[in-house]
CSV table of C-alpha atoms and ligand atoms in Angstrom, one decimal:
chain,number,residue,atom,x,y,z
L,1,MET,CA,0.1,0.0,0.1
L,2,ASP,CA,1.2,3.4,-0.8
L,3,ALA,CA,2.5,5.6,2.1
L,4,PRO,CA,0.1,8.6,3.1
L,5,LEU,CA,1.0,11.5,1.2
L,6,ALA,CA,2.6,14.2,3.3
L,7,ARG,CA,0.8,17.3,1.9
L,8,VAL,CA,3.7,19.7,0.8
L,9,GLN,CA,3.0,23.5,1.4
L,10,HIS,CA,4.6,26.2,-0.8
L,11,CYS,CA,5.4,29.3,1.1
L,12,PRO,CA,4.9,31.4,-1.0
L,13,PRO,CA,5.8,29.9,-4.5
L,14,ALA,CA,7.1,33.2,-6.0
L,15,GLU,CA,10.1,33.3,-3.4
L,16,THR,CA,11.3,29.7,-4.6
L,17,GLY,CA,11.2,30.8,-8.3
L,18,GLY,CA,13.4,33.6,-10.0
L,19,PHE,CA,16.0,31.3,-11.3
L,20,ALA,CA,16.0,33.0,-14.6
L,21,CYS,CA,16.3,36.5,-13.2
L,22,SER,CA,18.8,35.7,-10.6
L,23,LEU,CA,21.0,33.7,-13.1
L,24,TYR,CA,21.0,36.5,-15.7
L,25,SER,CA,21.8,39.2,-13.2
L,26,GLY,CA,24.5,37.2,-11.5
L,27,LEU,CA,26.1,36.4,-14.9
L,28,SER,CA,25.8,40.1,-15.8
L,29,LYS,CA,28.2,41.1,-12.8
L,30,THR,CA,31.9,41.4,-12.7
L,31,PRO,CA,33.0,39.0,-11.1
L,32,LYS,CA,30.2,36.6,-12.4
L,33,GLU,CA,28.2,34.6,-9.8
L,34,ILE,CA,25.3,32.2,-9.3
L,35,ALA,CA,23.4,31.8,-6.1
L,36,CYS,CA,24.1,28.6,-4.4
L,37,LYS,CA,20.5,27.9,-3.6
L,38,PHE,CA,19.9,27.1,-7.2
L,39,PHE,CA,22.0,24.0,-7.0
L,40,TYR,CA,19.0,22.2,-5.4
L,41,ASP,CA,16.5,21.0,-8.0
L,42,ASP,CA,15.6,17.1,-7.9
L,43,ALA,CA,19.0,16.3,-9.7
L,44,GLY,CA,20.9,18.6,-7.5
L,45,SER,CA,19.5,17.2,-4.3
L,46,ARG,CA,20.4,13.6,-5.5
L,47,LEU,CA,23.9,14.6,-6.4
L,48,PHE,CA,24.3,16.1,-2.9
L,49,ASP,CA,23.2,12.9,-1.4
L,50,ARG,CA,26.0,11.1,-3.4
L,51,ILE,CA,28.4,13.7,-2.2
L,52,CYS,CA,27.3,12.7,1.6
L,53,GLU,CA,28.6,9.2,0.7
L,54,LEU,CA,32.0,10.1,-0.7
L,55,PRO,CA,34.9,8.8,1.2
L,56,GLU,CA,36.5,12.2,1.2
L,57,TYR,CA,33.4,14.0,2.5
L,58,TYR,CA,33.9,13.4,6.1
L,59,GLN,CA,31.2,16.0,7.2
L,60,THR,CA,28.1,13.7,6.9
L,61,ARG,CA,29.6,10.7,8.5
L,62,THR,CA,31.0,12.7,11.4
L,63,GLU,CA,27.7,14.6,12.1
L,64,VAL,CA,25.7,11.4,11.9
L,65,ARG,CA,28.0,9.8,14.4
L,66,LEU,CA,27.9,12.8,16.8
L,67,LEU,CA,23.9,12.8,16.5
L,68,LYS,CA,23.8,9.0,17.3
L,69,HIS,CA,26.3,9.2,20.1
L,70,HIS,CA,24.5,12.3,21.9
L,71,ALA,CA,20.9,11.5,20.9
L,72,GLY,CA,19.8,11.1,24.6
L,73,GLU,CA,21.4,14.2,25.9
L,74,ILE,CA,19.8,16.1,22.8
L,75,ALA,CA,16.5,14.5,23.5
L,76,GLN,CA,16.6,15.7,27.2
L,77,LEU,CA,17.5,19.3,26.1
L,78,MET,CA,14.7,19.4,23.6
L,79,GLY,CA,12.0,17.9,26.0
L,80,SER,CA,9.0,16.0,25.1
L,81,GLY,CA,6.0,16.5,22.8
L,82,VAL,CA,8.0,19.1,20.5
L,83,GLU,CA,7.8,20.2,17.0
L,84,ILE,CA,11.0,19.8,15.1
L,85,LEU,CA,11.6,22.4,12.4
L,86,GLU,CA,14.4,21.5,10.1
L,87,PHE,CA,16.0,24.0,7.9
L,88,GLY,CA,17.3,22.9,4.6
L,89,ALA,CA,16.3,19.4,5.4
L,90,GLY,CA,17.5,17.6,2.2
L,91,SER,CA,17.1,14.0,2.5
L,92,LEU,CA,15.4,13.8,5.9
L,93,ARG,CA,17.9,11.1,7.0
L,94,LYS,CA,19.5,12.8,10.0
L,95,VAL,CA,16.3,13.9,11.6
L,96,ARG,CA,15.3,10.0,12.1
L,97,THR,CA,17.8,9.9,14.9
L,98,LEU,CA,16.2,12.8,16.8
L,99,LEU,CA,12.7,11.4,16.0
L,100,ASP,CA,13.7,8.1,17.6
L,101,ALA,CA,15.4,9.7,20.6
L,102,VAL,CA,12.9,12.6,21.5
L,103,GLU,CA,10.1,11.6,23.9
L,104,ALA,CA,6.8,11.7,21.8
L,105,PRO,CA,7.5,14.1,19.1
L,106,ARG,CA,4.4,16.0,18.3
L,107,ALA,CA,5.3,17.2,14.7
L,108,TYR,CA,8.1,17.5,12.2
L,109,THR,CA,8.3,20.4,9.8
L,110,PRO,CA,10.9,20.2,7.2
L,111,LEU,CA,11.7,23.2,5.2
L,112,ASP,CA,13.5,23.2,1.8
L,113,ILE,CA,13.8,24.9,-1.5
L,114,SER,CA,13.9,21.7,-3.5
L,115,GLY,CA,10.3,21.0,-3.7
L,116,ASP,CA,9.9,17.8,-5.8
L,117,TYR,CA,12.7,16.0,-3.8
L,118,LEU,CA,11.1,17.3,-0.6
L,119,GLY,CA,7.8,15.7,-1.6
L,120,GLN,CA,9.4,12.3,-2.3
L,121,VAL,CA,11.4,12.1,0.9
L,122,ALA,CA,8.6,13.3,3.0
L,123,ARG,CA,6.5,10.6,1.6
L,124,ALA,CA,9.2,8.0,2.7
L,125,LEU,CA,9.3,9.5,6.1
L,126,ALA,CA,5.5,9.5,6.6
L,127,ALA,CA,5.5,5.8,5.8
L,128,ASP,CA,8.0,5.2,8.7
L,129,TYR,CA,6.4,7.6,11.2
L,130,PRO,CA,2.7,7.2,10.7
L,131,ALA,CA,1.8,8.8,14.0
L,132,LEU,CA,3.8,12.0,13.5
L,133,THR,CA,2.2,15.2,12.2
L,134,LEU,CA,4.5,15.9,9.2
L,135,ARG,CA,4.1,19.1,7.2
L,136,PRO,CA,7.0,19.7,4.6
L,137,VAL,CA,7.2,23.4,3.5
L,138,VAL,CA,8.9,24.2,0.3
L,139,CYS,CA,10.3,27.8,0.8
L,140,ASP,CA,13.5,29.9,0.7
L,141,PHE,CA,14.6,30.2,4.4
L,142,THR,CA,16.5,33.4,3.6
L,143,GLN,CA,13.2,35.0,3.1
L,144,ALA,CA,10.6,36.0,5.9
L,145,LEU,CA,9.3,32.7,7.5
L,146,GLU,CA,5.8,32.5,8.9
L,147,ILE,CA,5.2,28.9,9.9
L,148,PRO,CA,1.7,28.6,11.4
L,149,GLU,CA,1.7,27.2,15.0
L,150,LEU,CA,0.0,23.9,15.4
L,151,PRO,CA,-3.1,23.4,17.6
L,152,GLY,CA,-2.0,23.3,21.2
L,153,THR,CA,1.2,25.2,20.2
L,154,PRO,CA,3.8,22.5,21.0
L,155,ARG,CA,7.1,23.9,21.7
L,156,ARG,CA,9.3,24.4,18.8
L,157,MET,CA,12.9,23.2,18.3
L,158,GLY,CA,15.2,24.0,15.3
L,159,PHE,CA,17.4,21.6,13.6
L,160,PHE,CA,19.9,23.0,11.0
L,161,PRO,CA,22.5,20.3,10.3
L,162,GLY,CA,25.0,19.8,7.3
L,163,SER,CA,26.9,22.9,8.0
L,164,THR,CA,24.5,24.7,5.5
L,165,ILE,CA,25.2,27.8,7.6
L,166,GLY,CA,28.7,27.8,6.2
L,167,ASN,CA,27.3,28.7,2.8
L,168,PHE,CA,26.5,32.2,4.1
L,169,LYS,CA,29.0,35.0,4.7
L,170,PRO,CA,29.4,35.8,8.3
L,171,ASP,CA,27.0,38.7,8.3
L,172,ALA,CA,24.4,36.9,6.3
L,173,ALA,CA,24.8,34.0,8.7
L,174,MET,CA,24.2,36.1,11.6
L,175,ALA,CA,21.1,37.5,9.9
L,176,LEU,CA,19.9,34.0,9.0
L,177,LEU,CA,20.4,32.8,12.7
L,178,ARG,CA,18.3,35.8,13.9
L,179,ARG,CA,15.5,34.9,11.6
L,180,MET,CA,15.6,31.3,12.7
L,181,ARG,CA,15.6,32.3,16.2
L,182,ALA,CA,12.4,34.3,15.7
L,183,SER,CA,10.7,31.3,13.9
L,184,LEU,CA,11.5,29.2,16.8
L,185,LEU,CA,9.3,31.0,19.2
L,186,GLY,CA,11.6,30.8,22.1
L,187,GLY,CA,12.8,27.1,21.4
L,188,GLY,CA,16.3,25.9,20.9
L,189,LEU,CA,18.5,25.2,17.8
L,190,LEU,CA,20.7,22.2,17.2
L,191,ILE,CA,23.1,23.2,14.4
L,192,GLY,CA,25.9,21.4,12.8
L,193,VAL,CA,29.0,23.4,11.8
L,194,ASP,CA,32.2,22.3,10.0
L,195,LEU,CA,35.3,23.3,11.6
L,196,VAL,CA,38.6,24.9,10.4
L,197,LYS,CA,41.2,22.1,9.8
L,198,ASP,CA,44.0,20.8,7.6
L,199,PRO,CA,43.6,22.6,4.2
L,200,VAL,CA,44.6,19.3,2.4
L,201,ARG,CA,41.7,17.5,4.1
L,202,LEU,CA,39.3,20.3,3.2
L,203,HIS,CA,40.5,20.6,-0.4
L,204,ALA,CA,40.0,16.8,-0.8
L,205,ALA,CA,36.4,17.0,0.5
L,206,TYR,CA,35.4,19.5,-2.3
L,207,ASN,CA,37.6,17.9,-5.1
L,208,ASP,CA,36.7,14.2,-4.8
L,209,ALA,CA,38.3,11.7,-7.0
L,210,ALA,CA,35.0,10.3,-8.5
L,211,GLY,CA,34.1,13.9,-9.7
L,212,VAL,CA,30.6,14.1,-8.1
L,213,THR,CA,31.2,17.5,-6.6
L,214,ALA,CA,32.2,18.7,-10.0
L,215,LEU,CA,28.9,17.2,-11.4
L,216,PHE,CA,27.0,19.0,-8.5
L,217,ASN,CA,28.7,22.3,-9.4
L,218,LYS,CA,27.9,22.0,-13.0
L,219,ASN,CA,24.2,21.1,-12.2
L,220,LEU,CA,23.6,24.9,-12.1
L,221,MET,CA,24.5,25.1,-15.8
L,222,ALA,CA,22.6,21.7,-16.5
L,223,ARG,CA,19.5,23.0,-14.7
L,224,ALA,CA,19.6,26.3,-16.7
L,225,ASN,CA,19.7,24.0,-19.9
L,226,ARG,CA,16.9,22.0,-18.7
L,227,GLU,CA,14.6,24.7,-17.3
L,228,LEU,CA,15.4,27.7,-19.1
L,229,GLY,CA,16.6,26.4,-22.6
L,230,ALA,CA,20.1,27.8,-22.1
L,231,ASN,CA,22.9,26.2,-24.1
L,232,PHE,CA,25.9,25.8,-21.7
L,233,ASP,CA,28.4,23.4,-23.0
L,234,LEU,CA,29.2,21.7,-19.5
L,235,ASP,CA,32.5,20.4,-21.0
L,236,ALA,CA,33.7,23.8,-21.6
L,237,PHE,CA,33.5,24.7,-17.9
L,238,ALA,CA,35.9,23.3,-15.1
L,239,HIS,CA,35.1,22.7,-11.5
L,240,TYR,CA,37.5,24.8,-9.3
L,241,ALA,CA,37.3,24.7,-5.5
L,242,PRO,CA,40.3,26.2,-3.7
L,243,TYR,CA,40.5,26.8,0.1
L,244,ASN,CA,40.9,30.4,1.0
L,245,ALA,CA,43.0,30.1,4.3
L,246,ALA,CA,42.6,33.7,5.1
L,247,ALA,CA,39.0,33.8,4.9
L,248,HIS,CA,38.6,30.2,6.3
L,249,ARG,CA,36.4,29.0,3.4
L,250,ILE,CA,36.2,26.8,0.3
L,251,GLU,CA,35.2,28.8,-2.7
L,252,MET,CA,33.6,27.1,-5.6
L,253,TYR,CA,33.7,28.2,-9.1
L,254,LEU,CA,32.9,27.2,-12.6
L,255,VAL,CA,35.8,28.5,-14.9
L,256,SER,CA,35.2,29.0,-18.6
L,257,LEU,CA,37.9,27.0,-20.5
L,258,LYS,CA,37.6,29.0,-23.6
L,259,ARG,CA,36.2,32.2,-24.9
L,260,GLN,CA,32.6,31.4,-25.5
L,261,SER,CA,29.0,32.9,-25.7
L,262,VAL,CA,26.0,31.2,-24.1
L,263,SER,CA,22.4,32.1,-24.9
L,264,LEU,CA,20.1,32.3,-21.9
L,265,CYS,CA,16.5,33.6,-22.0
L,266,GLY,CA,16.9,35.3,-25.4
L,267,ARG,CA,20.0,37.1,-24.4
L,268,VAL,CA,23.7,36.3,-24.9
L,269,VAL,CA,26.3,36.0,-22.0
L,270,GLU,CA,30.0,36.2,-23.0
L,271,PHE,CA,32.7,34.3,-21.0
L,272,ALA,CA,36.4,35.1,-21.4
L,273,GLN,CA,39.0,32.1,-21.4
L,274,GLY,CA,39.8,31.4,-17.8
L,275,GLU,CA,36.8,33.6,-16.4
L,276,PRO,CA,35.5,32.2,-13.2
L,277,VAL,CA,31.8,32.1,-12.0
L,278,HIS,CA,31.6,32.1,-8.3
L,279,THR,CA,28.9,29.3,-7.2
L,280,GLU,CA,29.5,28.9,-3.4
L,281,ASP,CA,31.3,29.5,-0.3
L,282,SER,CA,31.6,26.9,2.6
L,283,HIS,CA,32.9,28.8,5.6
L,284,LYS,CA,34.6,26.9,8.5
L,285,TYR,CA,34.6,28.0,12.0
L,286,THR,CA,36.4,27.2,15.2
L,287,ILE,CA,34.0,26.1,18.0
L,288,GLU,CA,34.8,29.4,19.7
L,289,SER,CA,34.2,31.8,16.6
L,290,PHE,CA,30.9,30.0,16.0
L,291,ARG,CA,29.6,30.2,19.7
L,292,GLU,CA,30.6,33.9,19.5
L,293,MET,CA,28.5,34.4,16.3
L,294,ALA,CA,25.6,32.7,17.7
L,295,ALA,CA,25.6,34.7,21.0
L,296,ARG,CA,25.7,37.9,18.7
L,297,ALA,CA,22.6,36.5,16.9
L,298,GLY,CA,20.8,36.3,20.2
L,299,PHE,CA,21.3,32.7,21.3
L,300,ASN,CA,22.9,31.3,24.5
L,301,PRO,CA,25.2,28.7,23.2
L,302,ARG,CA,25.1,25.7,25.6
L,303,ALA,CA,26.3,22.2,24.8
L,304,VAL,CA,28.7,21.6,22.0
L,305,TRP,CA,29.9,18.2,20.8
L,306,THR,CA,32.8,17.4,18.5
L,307,ASP,CA,34.7,14.3,17.4
L,308,GLU,CA,38.2,13.2,18.4
L,309,GLU,CA,39.7,14.7,15.4
L,310,ARG,CA,37.7,17.9,15.8
L,311,LEU,CA,36.5,17.8,12.3
L,312,PHE,CA,32.9,18.9,12.9
L,313,SER,CA,30.7,20.2,15.7
L,314,LEU,CA,27.0,20.1,16.9
L,315,HIS,CA,25.9,23.1,18.9
L,316,TRP,CA,22.9,23.3,21.1
L,317,LEU,CA,21.8,27.0,21.3
L,318,GLU,CA,19.1,28.2,23.6
L,319,SER,CA,16.9,31.3,22.6
L,320,ARG,CA,17.4,34.2,24.8
X,1,SAM,C1,24.2,21.3,2.3
X,1,SAM,S1,22.6,20.6,2.0
X,1,SAM,C2,22.2,19.9,3.6
X,1,SAM,C3,21.1,18.8,3.5
X,1,SAM,C4,20.8,18.2,4.7
X,1,SAM,N1,20.3,19.2,5.8
X,1,SAM,C5,22.0,17.5,5.4
X,1,SAM,O1,22.5,17.8,6.4
X,1,SAM,O2,22.5,16.6,4.7
X,1,SAM,C6,21.8,22.2,1.9
X,1,SAM,C7,20.1,21.9,2.0
X,1,SAM,O3,19.6,23.2,2.1
X,1,SAM,C8,18.6,23.4,1.1
X,1,SAM,N2,18.6,24.7,0.8
X,1,SAM,C9,19.7,25.6,0.3
X,1,SAM,N3,19.4,26.9,0.2
X,1,SAM,C10,18.2,27.0,0.7
X,1,SAM,C11,17.2,28.1,1.0
X,1,SAM,N4,17.7,29.4,0.7
X,1,SAM,N5,16.0,27.8,1.5
X,1,SAM,C12,15.6,26.5,1.7
X,1,SAM,N6,16.4,25.4,1.6
X,1,SAM,C13,17.7,25.6,1.1
X,1,SAM,C14,19.1,22.5,-0.1
X,1,SAM,O4,18.1,22.2,-0.9
X,1,SAM,C15,19.6,21.2,0.6
X,1,SAM,O5,18.6,20.3,0.9
């Protein structure tokens, strides 16, 4: 029998669109850029899931281990009968550890910009947790978030794993944390943050031998070809992801391998040979620098868990 269909809400649809406008305006700038939230259509979300399985990508493995190891403590901190609101929920795999540990979770509200994929993974989760109120919301969490309260107003706890916070420059990250705090209505936030480490290890994680991260990066152009009828030649761009040690971040680019013109929504974009298009940053923090930022965003940083090699960190932030 089919799983009950988790009804996906769109909040509001216009804010998840705008790919064509954003792409054209980003490629008209100097230097050129494409916003990283557009990585995630169905194909991009599936490529990201493949990245999570790569031997070089220590982040997912380490965070999952931390979650499993500290699930009991985390469940105590969250309390019973809560609603878990997950930002940028992706495959919904990590939350299962929380749903299994928390006493009588009342509801789970995953938010993600990748609508088709969210619908599919929510359907699978609904089958495994039939008693849970599940309300997936397709939205851009960088915009104003108004998630209606549930009857009985269960306490709301936030979950923001995967170090997605690292994709924002520090000022934008702080603004995002503030908005998240407001949407949690006084509840705490469990957040996964990747740590500053050996640049060689970081470089390997974003330049995997199998080339999956390169495919993920190029999905921005592949998506434009699929959705907007653009004519990007994917072989004429190279994935480039250096570590900027001074700024503590991996920077991701697509570099034009030749002088070329691409047509996009009836217009032409010119690329010089060697011209980079910036597609993503992935900022790394120390435990202390992240706790300072969380405090400036209005949280009280409480428990923090890390692994023996200090590769990754999980922070429990209380709302002030
Ligand atoms: C780095 S992945 C992390 C996925 C998952 N949380 C994990 O830990 O494996 C980032 C996720 O956030 C979503 N996302 C990125 N930008 C977003 C935005 N502006 N609004 C909502 N979701 C977004 C993506 O679709 C993707 O599922």
